[in-house]
Short mmCIF file of C-alpha atoms and ligand atoms in Angstrom, two decimals:
data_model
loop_
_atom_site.label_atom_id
_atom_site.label_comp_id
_atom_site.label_asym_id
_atom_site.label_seq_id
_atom_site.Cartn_x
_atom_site.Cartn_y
_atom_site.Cartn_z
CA UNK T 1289 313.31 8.25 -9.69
CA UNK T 1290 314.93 8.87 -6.35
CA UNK T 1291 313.05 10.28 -3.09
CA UNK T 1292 314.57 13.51 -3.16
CA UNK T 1293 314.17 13.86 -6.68
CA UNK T 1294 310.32 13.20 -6.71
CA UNK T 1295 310.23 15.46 -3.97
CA UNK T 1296 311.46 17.91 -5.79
CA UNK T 1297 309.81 17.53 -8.86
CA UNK T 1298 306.77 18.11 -6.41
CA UNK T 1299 308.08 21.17 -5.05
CA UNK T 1300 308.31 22.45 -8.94
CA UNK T 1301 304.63 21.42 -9.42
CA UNK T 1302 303.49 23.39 -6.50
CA UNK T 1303 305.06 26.44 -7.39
CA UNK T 1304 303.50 26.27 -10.60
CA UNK T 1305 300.46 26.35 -9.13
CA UNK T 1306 301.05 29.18 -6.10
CA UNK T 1307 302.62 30.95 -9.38
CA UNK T 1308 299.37 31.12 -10.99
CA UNK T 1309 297.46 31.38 -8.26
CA UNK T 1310 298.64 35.23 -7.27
CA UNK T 1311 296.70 36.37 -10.24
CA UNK T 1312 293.10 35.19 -9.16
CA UNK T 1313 291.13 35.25 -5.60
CA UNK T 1314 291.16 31.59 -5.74
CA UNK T 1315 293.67 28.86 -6.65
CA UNK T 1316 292.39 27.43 -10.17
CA UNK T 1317 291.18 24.00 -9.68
CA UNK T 1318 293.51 22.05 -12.16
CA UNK T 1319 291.00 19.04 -12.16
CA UNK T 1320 293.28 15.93 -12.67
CA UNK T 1321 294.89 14.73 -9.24
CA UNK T 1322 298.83 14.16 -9.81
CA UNK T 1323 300.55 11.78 -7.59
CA UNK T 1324 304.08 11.63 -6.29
CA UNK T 1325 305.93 9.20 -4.58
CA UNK T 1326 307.36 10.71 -1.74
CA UNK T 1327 308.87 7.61 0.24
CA UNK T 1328 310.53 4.49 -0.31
CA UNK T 1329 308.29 1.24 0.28
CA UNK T 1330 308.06 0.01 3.55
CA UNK T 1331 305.75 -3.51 4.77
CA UNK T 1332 302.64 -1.49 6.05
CA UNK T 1333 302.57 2.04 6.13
CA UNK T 1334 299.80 3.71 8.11
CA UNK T 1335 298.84 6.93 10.39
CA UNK T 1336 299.99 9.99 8.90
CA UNK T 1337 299.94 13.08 10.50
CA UNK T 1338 301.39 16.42 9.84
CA UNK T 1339 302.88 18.98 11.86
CA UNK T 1340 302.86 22.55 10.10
CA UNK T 1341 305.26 23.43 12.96
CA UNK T 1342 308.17 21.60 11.49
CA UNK T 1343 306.92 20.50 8.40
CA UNK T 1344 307.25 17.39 9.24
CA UNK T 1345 304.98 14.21 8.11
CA UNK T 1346 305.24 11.54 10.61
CA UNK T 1347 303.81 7.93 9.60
CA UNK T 1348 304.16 4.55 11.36
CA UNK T 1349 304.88 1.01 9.69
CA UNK T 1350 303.05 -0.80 12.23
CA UNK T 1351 304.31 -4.51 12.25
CA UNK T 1352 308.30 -3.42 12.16
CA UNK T 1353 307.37 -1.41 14.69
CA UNK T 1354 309.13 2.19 13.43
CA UNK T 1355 307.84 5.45 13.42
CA UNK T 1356 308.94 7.72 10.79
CA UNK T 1357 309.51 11.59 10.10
CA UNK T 1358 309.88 12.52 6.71
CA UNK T 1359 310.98 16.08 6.78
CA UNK T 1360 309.08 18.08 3.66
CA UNK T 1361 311.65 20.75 2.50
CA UNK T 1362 314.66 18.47 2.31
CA UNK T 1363 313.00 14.79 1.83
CA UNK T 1364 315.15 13.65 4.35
CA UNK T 1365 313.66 10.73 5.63
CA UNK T 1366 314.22 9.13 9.47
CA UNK T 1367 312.83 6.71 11.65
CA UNK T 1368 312.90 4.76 15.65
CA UNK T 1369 312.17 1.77 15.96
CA UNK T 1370 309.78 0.50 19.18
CA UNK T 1371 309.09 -3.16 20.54
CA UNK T 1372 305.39 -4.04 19.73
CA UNK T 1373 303.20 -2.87 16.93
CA UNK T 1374 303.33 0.85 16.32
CA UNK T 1375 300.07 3.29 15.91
CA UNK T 1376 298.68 5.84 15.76
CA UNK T 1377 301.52 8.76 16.57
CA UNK T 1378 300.31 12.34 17.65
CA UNK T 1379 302.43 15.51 18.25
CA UNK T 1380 301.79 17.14 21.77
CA UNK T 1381 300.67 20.52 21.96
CA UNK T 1382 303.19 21.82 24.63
CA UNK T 1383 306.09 20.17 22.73
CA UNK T 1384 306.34 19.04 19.09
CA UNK T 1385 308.92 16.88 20.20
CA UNK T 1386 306.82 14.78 22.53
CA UNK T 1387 304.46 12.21 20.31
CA UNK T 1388 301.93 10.20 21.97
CA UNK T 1389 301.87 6.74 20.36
CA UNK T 1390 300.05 3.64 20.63
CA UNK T 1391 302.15 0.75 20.83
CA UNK T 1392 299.76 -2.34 20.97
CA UNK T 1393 297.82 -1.95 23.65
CA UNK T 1394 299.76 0.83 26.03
CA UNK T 1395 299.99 4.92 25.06
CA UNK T 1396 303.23 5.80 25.44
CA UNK T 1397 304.82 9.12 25.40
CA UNK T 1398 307.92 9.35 23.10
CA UNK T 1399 309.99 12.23 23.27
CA UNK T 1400 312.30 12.49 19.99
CA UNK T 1401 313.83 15.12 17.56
CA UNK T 1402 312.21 13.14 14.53
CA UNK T 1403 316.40 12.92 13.31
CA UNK T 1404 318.25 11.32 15.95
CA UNK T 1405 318.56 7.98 16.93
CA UNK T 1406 318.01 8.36 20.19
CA UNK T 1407 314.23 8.72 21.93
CA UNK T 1408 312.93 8.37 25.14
CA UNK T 1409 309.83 6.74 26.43
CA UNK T 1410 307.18 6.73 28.84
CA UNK T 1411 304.03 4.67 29.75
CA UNK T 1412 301.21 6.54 30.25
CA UNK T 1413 298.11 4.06 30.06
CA UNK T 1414 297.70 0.22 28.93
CA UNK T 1415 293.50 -0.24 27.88
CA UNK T 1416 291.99 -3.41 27.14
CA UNK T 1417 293.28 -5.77 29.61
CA UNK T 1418 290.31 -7.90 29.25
CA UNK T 1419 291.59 -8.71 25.24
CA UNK T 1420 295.06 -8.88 25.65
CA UNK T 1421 296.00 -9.87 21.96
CA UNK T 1422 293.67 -6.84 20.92
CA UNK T 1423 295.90 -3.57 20.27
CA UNK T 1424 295.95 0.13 19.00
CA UNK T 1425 294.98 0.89 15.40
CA UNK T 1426 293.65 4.43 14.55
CA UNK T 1427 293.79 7.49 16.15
CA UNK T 1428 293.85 11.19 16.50
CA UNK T 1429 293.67 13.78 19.35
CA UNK T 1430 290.26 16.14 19.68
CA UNK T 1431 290.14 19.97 19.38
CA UNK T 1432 290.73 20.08 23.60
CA UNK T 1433 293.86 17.54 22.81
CA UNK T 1434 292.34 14.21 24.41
CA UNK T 1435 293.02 10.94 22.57
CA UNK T 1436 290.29 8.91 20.59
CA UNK T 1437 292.19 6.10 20.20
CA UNK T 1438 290.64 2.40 18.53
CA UNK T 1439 291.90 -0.83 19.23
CA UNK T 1440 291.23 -3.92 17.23
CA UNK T 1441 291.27 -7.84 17.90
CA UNK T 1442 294.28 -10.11 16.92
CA UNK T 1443 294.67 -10.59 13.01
CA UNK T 1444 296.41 -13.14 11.32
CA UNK T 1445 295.57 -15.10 8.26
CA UNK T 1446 292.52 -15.95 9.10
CA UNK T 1447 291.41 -12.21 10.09
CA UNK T 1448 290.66 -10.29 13.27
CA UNK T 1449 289.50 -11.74 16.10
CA UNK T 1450 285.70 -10.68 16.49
CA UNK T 1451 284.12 -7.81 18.79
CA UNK T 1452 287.47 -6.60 20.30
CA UNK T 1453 287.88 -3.49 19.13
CA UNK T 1454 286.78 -0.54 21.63
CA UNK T 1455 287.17 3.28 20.71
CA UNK T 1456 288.60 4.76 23.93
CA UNK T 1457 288.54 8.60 25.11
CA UNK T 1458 291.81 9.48 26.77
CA UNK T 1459 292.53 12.60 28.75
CA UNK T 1460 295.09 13.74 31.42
CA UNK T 1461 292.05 13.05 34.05
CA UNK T 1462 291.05 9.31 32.85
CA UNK T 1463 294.74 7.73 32.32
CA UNK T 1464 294.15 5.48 35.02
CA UNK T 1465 290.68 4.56 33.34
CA UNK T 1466 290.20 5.89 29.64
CA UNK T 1467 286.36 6.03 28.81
CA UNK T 1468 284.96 4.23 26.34
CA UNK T 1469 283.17 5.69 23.80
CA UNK T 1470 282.23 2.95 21.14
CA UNK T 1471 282.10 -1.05 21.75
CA UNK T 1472 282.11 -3.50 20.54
CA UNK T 1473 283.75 -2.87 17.12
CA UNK T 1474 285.63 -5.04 15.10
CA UNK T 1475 288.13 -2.96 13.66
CA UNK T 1476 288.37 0.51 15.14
CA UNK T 1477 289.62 2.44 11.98
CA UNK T 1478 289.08 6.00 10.71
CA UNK T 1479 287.92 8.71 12.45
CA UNK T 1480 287.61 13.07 12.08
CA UNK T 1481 285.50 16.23 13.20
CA UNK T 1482 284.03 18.07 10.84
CA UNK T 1483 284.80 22.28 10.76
CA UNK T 1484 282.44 23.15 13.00
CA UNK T 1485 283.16 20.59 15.44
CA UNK T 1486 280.21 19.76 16.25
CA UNK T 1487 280.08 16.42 13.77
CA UNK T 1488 281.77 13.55 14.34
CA UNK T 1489 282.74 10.84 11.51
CA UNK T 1490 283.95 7.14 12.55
CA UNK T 1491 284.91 3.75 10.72
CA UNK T 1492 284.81 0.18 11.86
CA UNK T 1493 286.43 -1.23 8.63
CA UNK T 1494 283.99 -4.40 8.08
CA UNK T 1495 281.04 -2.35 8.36
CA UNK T 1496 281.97 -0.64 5.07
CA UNK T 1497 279.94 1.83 6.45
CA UNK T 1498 281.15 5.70 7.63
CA UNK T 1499 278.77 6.94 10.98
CA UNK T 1500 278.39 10.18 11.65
CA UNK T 1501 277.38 11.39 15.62
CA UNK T 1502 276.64 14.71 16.68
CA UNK T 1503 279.62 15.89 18.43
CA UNK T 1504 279.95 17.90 21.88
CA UNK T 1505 283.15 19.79 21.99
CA UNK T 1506 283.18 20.74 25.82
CA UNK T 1507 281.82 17.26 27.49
CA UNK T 1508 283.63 15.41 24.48
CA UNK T 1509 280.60 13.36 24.18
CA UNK T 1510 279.14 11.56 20.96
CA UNK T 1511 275.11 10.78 20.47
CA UNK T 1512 272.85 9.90 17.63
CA UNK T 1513 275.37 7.62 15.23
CA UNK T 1514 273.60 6.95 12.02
CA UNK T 1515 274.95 5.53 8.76
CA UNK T 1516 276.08 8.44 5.93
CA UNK T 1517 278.16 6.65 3.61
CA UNK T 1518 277.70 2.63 2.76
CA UNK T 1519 279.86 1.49 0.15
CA UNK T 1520 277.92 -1.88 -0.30
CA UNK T 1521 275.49 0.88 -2.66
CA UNK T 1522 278.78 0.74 -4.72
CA UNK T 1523 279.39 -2.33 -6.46
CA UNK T 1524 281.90 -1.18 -8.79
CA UNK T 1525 284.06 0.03 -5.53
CA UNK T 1526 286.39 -2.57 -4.46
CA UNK T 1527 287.68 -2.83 -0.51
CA UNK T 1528 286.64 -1.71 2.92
CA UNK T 1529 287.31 2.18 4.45
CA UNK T 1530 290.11 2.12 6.94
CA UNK T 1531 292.22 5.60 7.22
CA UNK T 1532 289.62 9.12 6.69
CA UNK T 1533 290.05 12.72 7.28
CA UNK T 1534 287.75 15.80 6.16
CA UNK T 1535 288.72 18.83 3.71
CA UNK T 1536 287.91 22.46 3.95
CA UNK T 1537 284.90 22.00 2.31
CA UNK T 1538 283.69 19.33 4.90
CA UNK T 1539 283.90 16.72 2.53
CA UNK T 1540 285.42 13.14 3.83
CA UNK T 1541 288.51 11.31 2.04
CA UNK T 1542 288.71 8.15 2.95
CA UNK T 1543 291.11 5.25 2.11
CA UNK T 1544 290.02 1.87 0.81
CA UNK T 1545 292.08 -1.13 2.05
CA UNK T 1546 292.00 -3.72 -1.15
CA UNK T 1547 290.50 -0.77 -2.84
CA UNK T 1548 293.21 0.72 -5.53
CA UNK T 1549 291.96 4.25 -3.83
CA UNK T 1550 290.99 7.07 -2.41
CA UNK T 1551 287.16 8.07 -2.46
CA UNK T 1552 285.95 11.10 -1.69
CA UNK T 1553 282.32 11.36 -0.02
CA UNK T 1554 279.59 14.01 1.19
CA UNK T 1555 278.38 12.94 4.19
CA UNK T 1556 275.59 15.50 3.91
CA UNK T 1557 274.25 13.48 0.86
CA UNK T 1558 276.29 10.55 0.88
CA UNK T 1559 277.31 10.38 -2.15
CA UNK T 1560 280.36 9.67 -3.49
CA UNK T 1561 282.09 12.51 -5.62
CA UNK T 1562 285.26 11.48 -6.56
CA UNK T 1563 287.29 8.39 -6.92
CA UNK T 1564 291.61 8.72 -7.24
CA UNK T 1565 293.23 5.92 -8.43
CA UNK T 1566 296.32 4.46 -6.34
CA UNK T 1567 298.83 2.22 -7.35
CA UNK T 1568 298.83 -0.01 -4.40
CA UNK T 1569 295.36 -1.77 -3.54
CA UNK T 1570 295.88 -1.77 0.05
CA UNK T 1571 295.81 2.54 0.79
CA UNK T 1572 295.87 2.49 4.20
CA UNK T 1573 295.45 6.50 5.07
CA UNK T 1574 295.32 10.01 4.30
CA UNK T 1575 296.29 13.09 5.89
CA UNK T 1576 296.20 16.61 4.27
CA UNK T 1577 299.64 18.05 4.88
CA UNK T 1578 302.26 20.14 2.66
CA UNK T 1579 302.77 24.24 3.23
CA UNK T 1580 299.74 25.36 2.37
CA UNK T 1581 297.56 21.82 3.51
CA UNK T 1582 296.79 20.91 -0.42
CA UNK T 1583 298.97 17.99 -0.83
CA UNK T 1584 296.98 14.67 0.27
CA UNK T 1585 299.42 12.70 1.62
CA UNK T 1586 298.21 8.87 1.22
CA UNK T 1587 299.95 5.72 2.99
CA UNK T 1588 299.77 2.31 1.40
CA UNK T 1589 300.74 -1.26 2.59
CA UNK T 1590 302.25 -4.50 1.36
CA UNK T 1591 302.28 -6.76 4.25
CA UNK T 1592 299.66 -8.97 3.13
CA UNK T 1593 300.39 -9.28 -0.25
CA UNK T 1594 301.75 -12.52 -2.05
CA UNK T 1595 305.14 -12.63 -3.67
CA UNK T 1596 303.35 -12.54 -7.38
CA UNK T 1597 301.32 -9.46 -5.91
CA UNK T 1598 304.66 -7.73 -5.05
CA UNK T 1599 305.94 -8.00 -8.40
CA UNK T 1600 303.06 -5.84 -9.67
CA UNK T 1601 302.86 -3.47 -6.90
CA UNK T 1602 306.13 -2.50 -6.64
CA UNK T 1603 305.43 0.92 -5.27
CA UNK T 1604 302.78 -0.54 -2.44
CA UNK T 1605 304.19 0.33 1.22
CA UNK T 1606 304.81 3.60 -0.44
CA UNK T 1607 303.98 7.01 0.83
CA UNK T 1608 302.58 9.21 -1.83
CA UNK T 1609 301.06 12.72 -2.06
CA UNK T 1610 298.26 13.86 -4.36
CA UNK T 1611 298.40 17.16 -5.26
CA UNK T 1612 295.91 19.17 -7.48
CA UNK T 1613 292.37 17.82 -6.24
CA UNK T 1614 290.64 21.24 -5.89
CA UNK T 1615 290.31 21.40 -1.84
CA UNK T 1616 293.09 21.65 1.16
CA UNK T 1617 292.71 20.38 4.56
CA UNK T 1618 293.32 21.45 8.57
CA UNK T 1619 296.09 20.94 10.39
CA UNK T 1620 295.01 18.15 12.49
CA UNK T 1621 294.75 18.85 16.50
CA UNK T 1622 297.90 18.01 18.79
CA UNK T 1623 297.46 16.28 21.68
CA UNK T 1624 297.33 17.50 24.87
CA UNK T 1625 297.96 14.62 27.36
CA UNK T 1626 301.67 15.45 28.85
CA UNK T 1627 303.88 18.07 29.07
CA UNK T 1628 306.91 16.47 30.16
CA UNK T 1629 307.91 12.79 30.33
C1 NAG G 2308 282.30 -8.38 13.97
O1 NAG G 2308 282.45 -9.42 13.01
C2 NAG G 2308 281.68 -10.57 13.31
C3 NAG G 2308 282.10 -11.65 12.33
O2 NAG G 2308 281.99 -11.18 11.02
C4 NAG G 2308 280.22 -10.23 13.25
O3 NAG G 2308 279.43 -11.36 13.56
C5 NAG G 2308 279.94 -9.12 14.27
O4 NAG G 2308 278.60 -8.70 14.17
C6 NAG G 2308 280.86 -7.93 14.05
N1 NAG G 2308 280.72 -7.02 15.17
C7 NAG G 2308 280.34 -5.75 15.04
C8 NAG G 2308 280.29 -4.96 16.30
O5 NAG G 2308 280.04 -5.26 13.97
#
């Protein structure tokens, strides 16, 4: 089945539902999740992140180096490509056509149409000088539009380079100097506010473990991290958390790298509630997206799997979209960092 097709055959399933939906006060919960491919396979998908401005969902594949947009209503799907290794990517606030990207170890500003070939860049801030093979690997902007942005050692083969990772603050104010808010950590992965915004949820992937902090909007300050979630309680739960965001119902998704998933958690209990399968072990992250923020859009990866692995996995580098799974999302913040380059 085509792109364009399987979008569509999305767009038929969500009318469905909005159709039935008029008659009751709230959306019936269908129960079973259904999943749609919505891109072609590309070598390691990662960092969505929608923007209900232009319905666009913007994702990176972070060795090649490209950022895509993958306009909603048509399918159409475009890309840039950068030198170095590309995430996350963030809309600005002031200008939906100015994302702020990692691209290894420098935040750049890239100003582009998410159609044309063409883009322009800017270097805003490089961090980590004192691990120069470490670079960028998660991130989103805050509520007020700062950066958290993670970095994480050099991987190869072997793994990541231990105790590299940092999670930086970044704001218009600390360019020259961006504070750091966790070290060390080895791989600087997932991270989201809850609702209220006064919670605040964070992975380091080999940790298998999701931290919560009490959050401080106005100082953007974090205290008090204790374990919610530890999937070592889990044996029959395969992989480690990398990519998490929260639904309306302050519940966290989260994706499991080497997992087959997506799991679904309370961190008030922490326990685990639901479990969707994915046909890709390595799910990289989620995003809630779509028109009315119920479509979960997952990315997946299939950089580091063998040629025999590839055979079986032919959809993994995919990006897909679960839809029907009972809960919607936020649209994520923008960040607020530049206003022209
Ligand atoms: C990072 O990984 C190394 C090797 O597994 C481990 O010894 C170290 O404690 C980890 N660091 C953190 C901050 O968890």
């Amino acid at each position: 089945m085509s792109v364009t097709s399987s979008v569509i055959s999305l767009f038929l399933f969500l009318s469905l539902i909005n159709n039935f939906s008029k008659c009751c006060i709230e959306a019936p919960y269908f129960g079973a999740p259904h999943l749609f491919q919505v891109t072609p396979p590309v070598d390691h998908a990662e960092g969505p992140t929608w923007d209900s401005r232009k319905d666009i969902l913007y994702f990176v594949d972070i060795h090649a180096g490209d950022i895509y947009s993958l306009k909603f209503l048509t399918g159409e799907l475009d890309s840039i490509h950068l030198n170095g290794e590309v995430t996350p990517v963030i809309p600005s606030k002031t200008d939906p056509e100015i994302l702020i990207v990692g691209v290894d170890r420098n935040v750049v500003a890239v100003e582009w149409n998410g159609k044309s070939k063409f883009y322009r860049t800017k270097l805003l801030t490089t961090v980590s000088k004192q691990f120069p093979t470490s670079r960028f690997n998660d991130g989103k902007a805050d509520k007020q539009g700062r950066l958290w942005f993670g970095t994480m050692g050099f991987e190869d083969s072997r793994g990541v380079t231990p105790n590299q990772g940092v999670l930086y603050k970044i704001t218009r104010e600390n360019l020259d100097d961006p504070e750091v808010m966790v070290a060390p950590v080895n791989i600087s992965n997932g991270l989201t506010w809850n609702y209220a915004n006064d919670k605040f949820y964070y992975i380091d992937t080999p940790t298998r473990k999701i931290v919560e902090y009490d959050y401080d909007d106005e100082k953007g300050a974090i205290t008090n991290g204790r374990v919610v979630f530890d999937l070592a309680l889990y044996d029959a739960i395969k992989g480690n958390p990398d990519g998490m965001t929260i639904d309306r119902d302050d519940n966290l998704w989260i994706a499991l790298y080497g997992g087959w998933a997506v799991i679904k958690v309370d961190p008030r209990t922490g326990h685990l509630l639901q479990v969707v399968s994915i046909p890709a072990e390595a799910v990289t992250s989620v995003m809630w997206g779509g028109p009315n923020m119920d479509l979960l859009f997952v990315t997946t990866s299939r950089t580091s799997l063998s040629q025999e692995q590839r055979l079986r996995q032919p959809l993994a580098g995919s990006v897909f979209a679960l839809a029907g799974l009972g809960t919607s999302g936020w649209q994520v913040f923008d960040a607020d960092i530049v206003d022209k380059i």
